[in-house]
PDB file of C-alpha atoms in Angstrom:
ATOM      1  CA  UNK A   1       0.000   0.000   0.000  1.00 54.00           C
ATOM      2  CA  UNK A   2       1.227   3.451  -0.778  1.00 50.00           C
ATOM      3  CA  UNK A   3      -0.113   4.621   2.577  1.00 56.00           C
ATOM      4  CA  UNK A   4      -1.495   2.931   5.685  1.00 63.00           C
ATOM      5  CA  UNK A   5      -2.950   6.099   7.243  1.00 62.00           C
ATOM      6  CA  UNK A   6      -5.332   8.584   5.683  1.00 64.00           C
ATOM      7  CA  UNK A   7      -5.889  11.882   7.464  1.00 59.00           C
ATOM      8  CA  UNK A   8      -9.164  13.719   6.916  1.00 54.00           C
ATOM      9  CA  UNK A   9      -9.124  17.468   7.436  1.00 59.00           C
ATOM     10  CA  UNK A  10     -11.786  20.098   6.787  1.00 60.00           C
ATOM     11  CA  UNK A  11     -10.659  20.463   3.162  1.00 67.00           C
ATOM     12  CA  UNK A  12     -10.461  16.687   2.451  1.00 76.00           C
ATOM     13  CA  UNK A  13     -11.482  16.022  -1.164  1.00 78.00           C
ATOM     14  CA  UNK A  14     -10.952  12.262  -1.129  1.00 77.00           C
ATOM     15  CA  UNK A  15      -7.844  10.134  -1.514  1.00 81.00           C
ATOM     16  CA  UNK A  16      -6.345   7.811  -4.099  1.00 84.00           C
ATOM     17  CA  UNK A  17      -4.255   4.996  -2.631  1.00 87.00           C
ATOM     18  CA  UNK A  18      -2.052   2.669  -4.625  1.00 89.00           C
ATOM     19  CA  UNK A  19      -2.399  -0.973  -3.576  1.00 91.00           C
ATOM     20  CA  UNK A  20       0.348  -3.202  -4.908  1.00 91.00           C
ATOM     21  CA  UNK A  21       2.100  -6.432  -4.153  1.00 92.00           C
ATOM     22  CA  UNK A  22       3.703  -9.634  -5.314  1.00 93.00           C
ATOM     23  CA  UNK A  23       2.095 -13.045  -5.659  1.00 93.00           C
ATOM     24  CA  UNK A  24       3.335 -16.473  -6.697  1.00 92.00           C
ATOM     25  CA  UNK A  25       1.288 -16.646  -9.863  1.00 90.00           C
ATOM     26  CA  UNK A  26       0.805 -18.586 -13.038  1.00 92.00           C
ATOM     27  CA  UNK A  27      -0.730 -17.531 -16.319  1.00 92.00           C
ATOM     28  CA  UNK A  28      -4.497 -17.234 -15.883  1.00 92.00           C
ATOM     29  CA  UNK A  29      -4.438 -16.485 -12.127  1.00 96.00           C
ATOM     30  CA  UNK A  30      -6.749 -13.827 -10.714  1.00 97.00           C
ATOM     31  CA  UNK A  31      -6.548 -11.218  -7.974  1.00 97.00           C
ATOM     32  CA  UNK A  32      -9.524  -9.749  -6.117  1.00 97.00           C
ATOM     33  CA  UNK A  33      -8.968  -6.842  -3.719  1.00 97.00           C
ATOM     34  CA  UNK A  34     -11.695  -6.167  -1.132  1.00 97.00           C
ATOM     35  CA  UNK A  35     -11.572  -3.077   1.061  1.00 95.00           C
ATOM     36  CA  UNK A  36     -14.192  -2.869   3.819  1.00 96.00           C
ATOM     37  CA  UNK A  37     -14.693   0.016   6.183  1.00 95.00           C
ATOM     38  CA  UNK A  38     -16.205  -0.221   9.662  1.00 95.00           C
ATOM     39  CA  UNK A  39     -19.634  -1.828   9.907  1.00 95.00           C
ATOM     40  CA  UNK A  40     -22.530  -0.129  11.588  1.00 93.00           C
ATOM     41  CA  UNK A  41     -26.002   1.328  11.339  1.00 94.00           C
ATOM     42  CA  UNK A  42     -27.137   2.529   7.914  1.00 94.00           C
ATOM     43  CA  UNK A  43     -30.653   3.910   7.544  1.00 93.00           C
ATOM     44  CA  UNK A  44     -32.721   3.799   4.355  1.00 93.00           C
ATOM     45  CA  UNK A  45     -35.729   6.115   4.232  1.00 89.00           C
ATOM     46  CA  UNK A  46     -38.715   6.210   1.925  1.00 85.00           C
ATOM     47  CA  UNK A  47     -40.104   9.582   0.901  1.00 83.00           C
ATOM     48  CA  UNK A  48     -43.674  10.214  -0.099  1.00 83.00           C
ATOM     49  CA  UNK A  49     -45.418  13.344  -1.275  1.00 83.00           C
ATOM     50  CA  UNK A  50     -48.014  14.415   1.291  1.00 85.00           C
ATOM     51  CA  UNK A  51     -50.019  17.576   0.606  1.00 83.00           C
ATOM     52  CA  UNK A  52     -47.407  18.681  -1.927  1.00 86.00           C
ATOM     53  CA  UNK A  53     -44.436  18.224   0.422  1.00 86.00           C
ATOM     54  CA  UNK A  54     -41.912  15.374   0.290  1.00 86.00           C
ATOM     55  CA  UNK A  55     -41.746  13.708   3.705  1.00 85.00           C
ATOM     56  CA  UNK A  56     -39.805  10.689   5.029  1.00 74.00           C
ATOM     57  CA  UNK A  57     -42.594   8.254   5.827  1.00 81.00           C
ATOM     58  CA  UNK A  58     -40.851   4.934   6.436  1.00 87.00           C
ATOM     59  CA  UNK A  59     -37.362   3.825   7.360  1.00 89.00           C
ATOM     60  CA  UNK A  60     -35.364   0.644   7.723  1.00 92.00           C
ATOM     61  CA  UNK A  61     -32.146   0.355   9.716  1.00 93.00           C
ATOM     62  CA  UNK A  62     -29.442  -2.082   8.659  1.00 94.00           C
ATOM     63  CA  UNK A  63     -27.299  -2.840  11.695  1.00 91.00           C
ATOM     64  CA  UNK A  64     -24.145  -4.390  10.239  1.00 93.00           C
ATOM     65  CA  UNK A  65     -23.659  -2.745   6.857  1.00 95.00           C
ATOM     66  CA  UNK A  66     -20.137  -1.813   5.796  1.00 96.00           C
ATOM     67  CA  UNK A  67     -19.925   1.986   5.735  1.00 96.00           C
ATOM     68  CA  UNK A  68     -17.419   1.637   2.885  1.00 96.00           C
ATOM     69  CA  UNK A  69     -16.828  -1.212   0.427  1.00 97.00           C
ATOM     70  CA  UNK A  70     -14.683  -1.481  -2.679  1.00 97.00           C
ATOM     71  CA  UNK A  71     -14.247  -4.714  -4.627  1.00 97.00           C
ATOM     72  CA  UNK A  72     -11.651  -4.655  -7.409  1.00 97.00           C
ATOM     73  CA  UNK A  73     -10.545  -7.491  -9.675  1.00 97.00           C
ATOM     74  CA  UNK A  74      -8.389  -8.121 -12.741  1.00 97.00           C
ATOM     75  CA  UNK A  75     -11.424  -9.327 -14.720  1.00 96.00           C
ATOM     76  CA  UNK A  76     -15.158  -9.795 -14.235  1.00 97.00           C
ATOM     77  CA  UNK A  77     -15.854 -11.507 -10.915  1.00 96.00           C
ATOM     78  CA  UNK A  78     -18.419 -13.814 -12.514  1.00 96.00           C
ATOM     79  CA  UNK A  79     -15.608 -15.098 -14.766  1.00 96.00           C
ATOM     80  CA  UNK A  80     -13.405 -15.771 -11.719  1.00 96.00           C
ATOM     81  CA  UNK A  81     -15.884 -17.297  -9.249  1.00 95.00           C
ATOM     82  CA  UNK A  82     -19.165 -19.153  -9.519  1.00 94.00           C
ATOM     83  CA  UNK A  83     -22.273 -17.744  -7.824  1.00 94.00           C
ATOM     84  CA  UNK A  84     -22.027 -20.128  -4.854  1.00 94.00           C
ATOM     85  CA  UNK A  85     -18.424 -19.166  -4.055  1.00 94.00           C
ATOM     86  CA  UNK A  86     -19.297 -15.469  -4.413  1.00 94.00           C
ATOM     87  CA  UNK A  87     -22.180 -15.884  -1.957  1.00 94.00           C
ATOM     88  CA  UNK A  88     -20.196 -17.888   0.625  1.00 93.00           C
ATOM     89  CA  UNK A  89     -17.246 -15.471   0.392  1.00 93.00           C
ATOM     90  CA  UNK A  90     -19.531 -12.390   0.442  1.00 93.00           C
ATOM     91  CA  UNK A  91     -18.021 -11.127  -2.799  1.00 95.00           C
ATOM     92  CA  UNK A  92     -20.464  -8.854  -4.597  1.00 93.00           C
ATOM     93  CA  UNK A  93     -22.978  -6.321  -3.368  1.00 93.00           C
ATOM     94  CA  UNK A  94     -25.890  -8.768  -3.354  1.00 91.00           C
ATOM     95  CA  UNK A  95     -23.899 -11.311  -1.326  1.00 93.00           C
ATOM     96  CA  UNK A  96     -23.243  -9.198   1.756  1.00 93.00           C
ATOM     97  CA  UNK A  97     -24.793 -10.658   4.896  1.00 93.00           C
ATOM     98  CA  UNK A  98     -26.494  -7.485   6.077  1.00 93.00           C
ATOM     99  CA  UNK A  99     -29.252  -7.655   8.677  1.00 91.00           C
ATOM    100  CA  UNK A 100     -32.200  -5.410   9.329  1.00 91.00           C
ATOM    101  CA  UNK A 101     -32.609  -4.105  12.839  1.00 88.00           C
ATOM    102  CA  UNK A 102     -34.572  -6.678  14.882  1.00 87.00           C
ATOM    103  CA  UNK A 103     -38.231  -5.883  15.347  1.00 84.00           C
ATOM    104  CA  UNK A 104     -38.683  -4.192  11.972  1.00 78.00           C
ATOM    105  CA  UNK A 105     -41.159  -5.926   9.691  1.00 81.00           C
ATOM    106  CA  UNK A 106     -41.496  -4.902   6.067  1.00 81.00           C
ATOM    107  CA  UNK A 107     -43.402  -6.509   3.222  1.00 83.00           C
ATOM    108  CA  UNK A 108     -40.926  -5.663   0.482  1.00 87.00           C
ATOM    109  CA  UNK A 109     -37.564  -6.495   2.096  1.00 89.00           C
ATOM    110  CA  UNK A 110     -35.886  -7.024  -1.297  1.00 90.00           C
ATOM    111  CA  UNK A 111     -36.800  -3.474  -2.425  1.00 93.00           C
ATOM    112  CA  UNK A 112     -35.388  -1.999   0.783  1.00 92.00           C
ATOM    113  CA  UNK A 113     -32.148  -3.938   0.288  1.00 94.00           C
ATOM    114  CA  UNK A 114     -31.947  -2.726  -3.327  1.00 95.00           C
ATOM    115  CA  UNK A 115     -32.476   0.837  -2.084  1.00 94.00           C
ATOM    116  CA  UNK A 116     -29.595   0.413   0.385  1.00 96.00           C
ATOM    117  CA  UNK A 117     -27.292  -0.746  -2.425  1.00 96.00           C
ATOM    118  CA  UNK A 118     -28.461   2.038  -4.748  1.00 96.00           C
ATOM    119  CA  UNK A 119     -27.902   4.719  -2.064  1.00 95.00           C
ATOM    120  CA  UNK A 120     -24.437   3.444  -1.133  1.00 96.00           C
ATOM    121  CA  UNK A 121     -23.378   3.264  -4.798  1.00 97.00           C
ATOM    122  CA  UNK A 122     -24.733   6.757  -5.472  1.00 96.00           C
ATOM    123  CA  UNK A 123     -22.812   8.184  -2.513  1.00 95.00           C
ATOM    124  CA  UNK A 124     -19.645   6.370  -3.762  1.00 95.00           C
ATOM    125  CA  UNK A 125     -19.326   4.483  -0.470  1.00 96.00           C
ATOM    126  CA  UNK A 126     -19.745   1.120  -2.224  1.00 97.00           C
ATOM    127  CA  UNK A 127     -18.046   0.289  -5.496  1.00 96.00           C
ATOM    128  CA  UNK A 128     -17.409  -2.681  -7.772  1.00 96.00           C
ATOM    129  CA  UNK A 129     -14.346  -2.043  -9.913  1.00 95.00           C
ATOM    130  CA  UNK A 130     -13.875  -5.040 -12.193  1.00 96.00           C
ATOM    131  CA  UNK A 131     -10.979  -5.103 -14.668  1.00 95.00           C
ATOM    132  CA  UNK A 132      -9.114  -2.517 -12.568  1.00 96.00           C
ATOM    133  CA  UNK A 133      -6.410  -4.712 -11.019  1.00 96.00           C
ATOM    134  CA  UNK A 134      -3.352  -4.835 -13.261  1.00 95.00           C
ATOM    135  CA  UNK A 135      -1.305  -8.041 -13.279  1.00 95.00           C
ATOM    136  CA  UNK A 136       2.305  -7.969 -14.437  1.00 93.00           C
ATOM    137  CA  UNK A 137       4.363 -11.041 -15.412  1.00 92.00           C
ATOM    138  CA  UNK A 138       2.208 -13.314 -13.210  1.00 88.00           C
ATOM    139  CA  UNK A 139       4.073 -11.990 -10.187  1.00 93.00           C
ATOM    140  CA  UNK A 140       2.966  -8.418  -9.430  1.00 95.00           C
ATOM    141  CA  UNK A 141      -0.397  -6.709  -9.078  1.00 96.00           C
ATOM    142  CA  UNK A 142      -1.474  -3.090  -8.817  1.00 94.00           C
ATOM    143  CA  UNK A 143      -4.789  -1.386  -8.122  1.00 95.00           C
ATOM    144  CA  UNK A 144      -5.941   2.060  -7.060  1.00 92.00           C
ATOM    145  CA  UNK A 145      -8.378   2.615  -4.220  1.00 90.00           C
ATOM    146  CA  UNK A 146     -10.428   5.800  -4.309  1.00 90.00           C
ATOM    147  CA  UNK A 147     -11.785   7.054  -1.002  1.00 88.00           C
ATOM    148  CA  UNK A 148     -14.550   9.644  -1.506  1.00 89.00           C
ATOM    149  CA  UNK A 149     -14.701  12.903   0.429  1.00 86.00           C
ATOM    150  CA  UNK A 150     -17.623  11.564   2.505  1.00 88.00           C
ATOM    151  CA  UNK A 151     -15.763   8.449   3.714  1.00 88.00           C
ATOM    152  CA  UNK A 152     -16.199   7.469   7.375  1.00 88.00           C
ATOM    153  CA  UNK A 153     -13.281   7.272   9.785  1.00 89.00           C
ATOM    154  CA  UNK A 154     -12.026   4.038  11.292  1.00 90.00           C
ATOM    155  CA  UNK A 155     -10.051   0.903  10.535  1.00 93.00           C
ATOM    156  CA  UNK A 156     -10.450  -0.384   6.956  1.00 92.00           C
ATOM    157  CA  UNK A 157      -9.680  -4.026   6.170  1.00 94.00           C
ATOM    158  CA  UNK A 158      -7.793  -4.648   2.915  1.00 93.00           C
ATOM    159  CA  UNK A 159      -8.034  -8.254   1.756  1.00 95.00           C
ATOM    160  CA  UNK A 160      -6.012  -9.498  -1.237  1.00 96.00           C
ATOM    161  CA  UNK A 161      -7.356 -12.789  -2.644  1.00 96.00           C
ATOM    162  CA  UNK A 162      -5.317 -14.843  -5.134  1.00 97.00           C
ATOM    163  CA  UNK A 163      -7.336 -17.360  -7.179  1.00 96.00           C
ATOM    164  CA  UNK A 164      -6.233 -20.063  -9.597  1.00 95.00           C
ATOM    165  CA  UNK A 165      -8.929 -21.855 -11.604  1.00 94.00           C
ATOM    166  CA  UNK A 166     -11.590 -20.423  -9.231  1.00 93.00           C
ATOM    167  CA  UNK A 167      -9.810 -21.863  -6.185  1.00 93.00           C
ATOM    168  CA  UNK A 168      -8.384 -19.640  -3.469  1.00 95.00           C
ATOM    169  CA  UNK A 169      -4.596 -20.079  -3.476  1.00 95.00           C
ATOM    170  CA  UNK A 170      -3.658 -17.428  -0.928  1.00 95.00           C
ATOM    171  CA  UNK A 171      -4.939 -14.383   0.870  1.00 95.00           C
ATOM    172  CA  UNK A 172      -3.387 -11.526   2.745  1.00 94.00           C
ATOM    173  CA  UNK A 173      -5.070  -9.018   5.032  1.00 94.00           C
ATOM    174  CA  UNK A 174      -3.798  -5.532   5.848  1.00 90.00           C
ATOM    175  CA  UNK A 175      -5.452  -2.417   7.174  1.00 91.00           C
ATOM    176  CA  UNK A 176      -5.734   1.281   6.481  1.00 86.00           C
ATOM    177  CA  UNK A 177      -6.537   3.722   9.259  1.00 87.00           C
ATOM    178  CA  UNK A 178      -8.720   6.668   8.249  1.00 84.00           C
ATOM    179  CA  UNK A 179      -8.793   9.405  10.879  1.00 82.00           C
ATOM    180  CA  UNK A 180      -9.612  13.066  11.276  1.00 74.00           C
ATOM    181  CA  UNK A 181      -6.807  15.584  11.613  1.00 72.00           C
ATOM    182  CA  UNK A 182      -6.374  19.264  12.322  1.00 60.00           C
ATOM    183  CA  UNK A 183      -9.233  21.346  13.635  1.00 52.00           C
ATOM    184  CA  UNK A 184     -11.821  18.834  12.418  1.00 48.00           C
ATOM    185  CA  UNK A 185     -10.312  16.259  14.814  1.00 44.00           C
ATOM    186  CA  UNK A 186     -10.586  18.733  17.703  1.00 48.00           C
ATOM    187  CA  UNK A 187     -14.236  19.493  16.911  1.00 50.00           C
ATOM    188  CA  UNK A 188     -15.050  15.810  16.344  1.00 48.00           C
ATOM    189  CA  UNK A 189     -13.803  14.779  19.779  1.00 48.00           C
TER     190      UNK A 189
END
């Protein structure tokens, strides 16, 4: 990684981090890079027009949603892994094991989950970046991670997965610390 710490100040416009490394590869091997931010409460609200005014009428809380997620790969994930492996490994936005807050009952749970994904993609807090990992001589990989200006602070897990013929050969986990700095850190505390 080009940096293990990201400092957010009042004029933070986002960050671009180079992720790179070596792997013991063969022709046809694949690399998937998953970066997950802290998990926590994410609320999805439904707006309805009442008497000419848009009002939040319903909401659903997801209690263990990653506040940031980026999945990058050297080619399409569906060409690397079958659907079952993607689901078990939680690779892909529809495969995340995210739970609604207990006690909330909704008729259209699938639509709420789609709204969560849509909102997180729109805010650039979730991203699928296929064909963005560059492999060189079956030994080196490189990818860029873009953190948006609205990224949350905390410990981010960086997982590098090396696949050969759809089988996991190796994995490595690192972390990036995103924290506030300057006057914004003083105000935040």
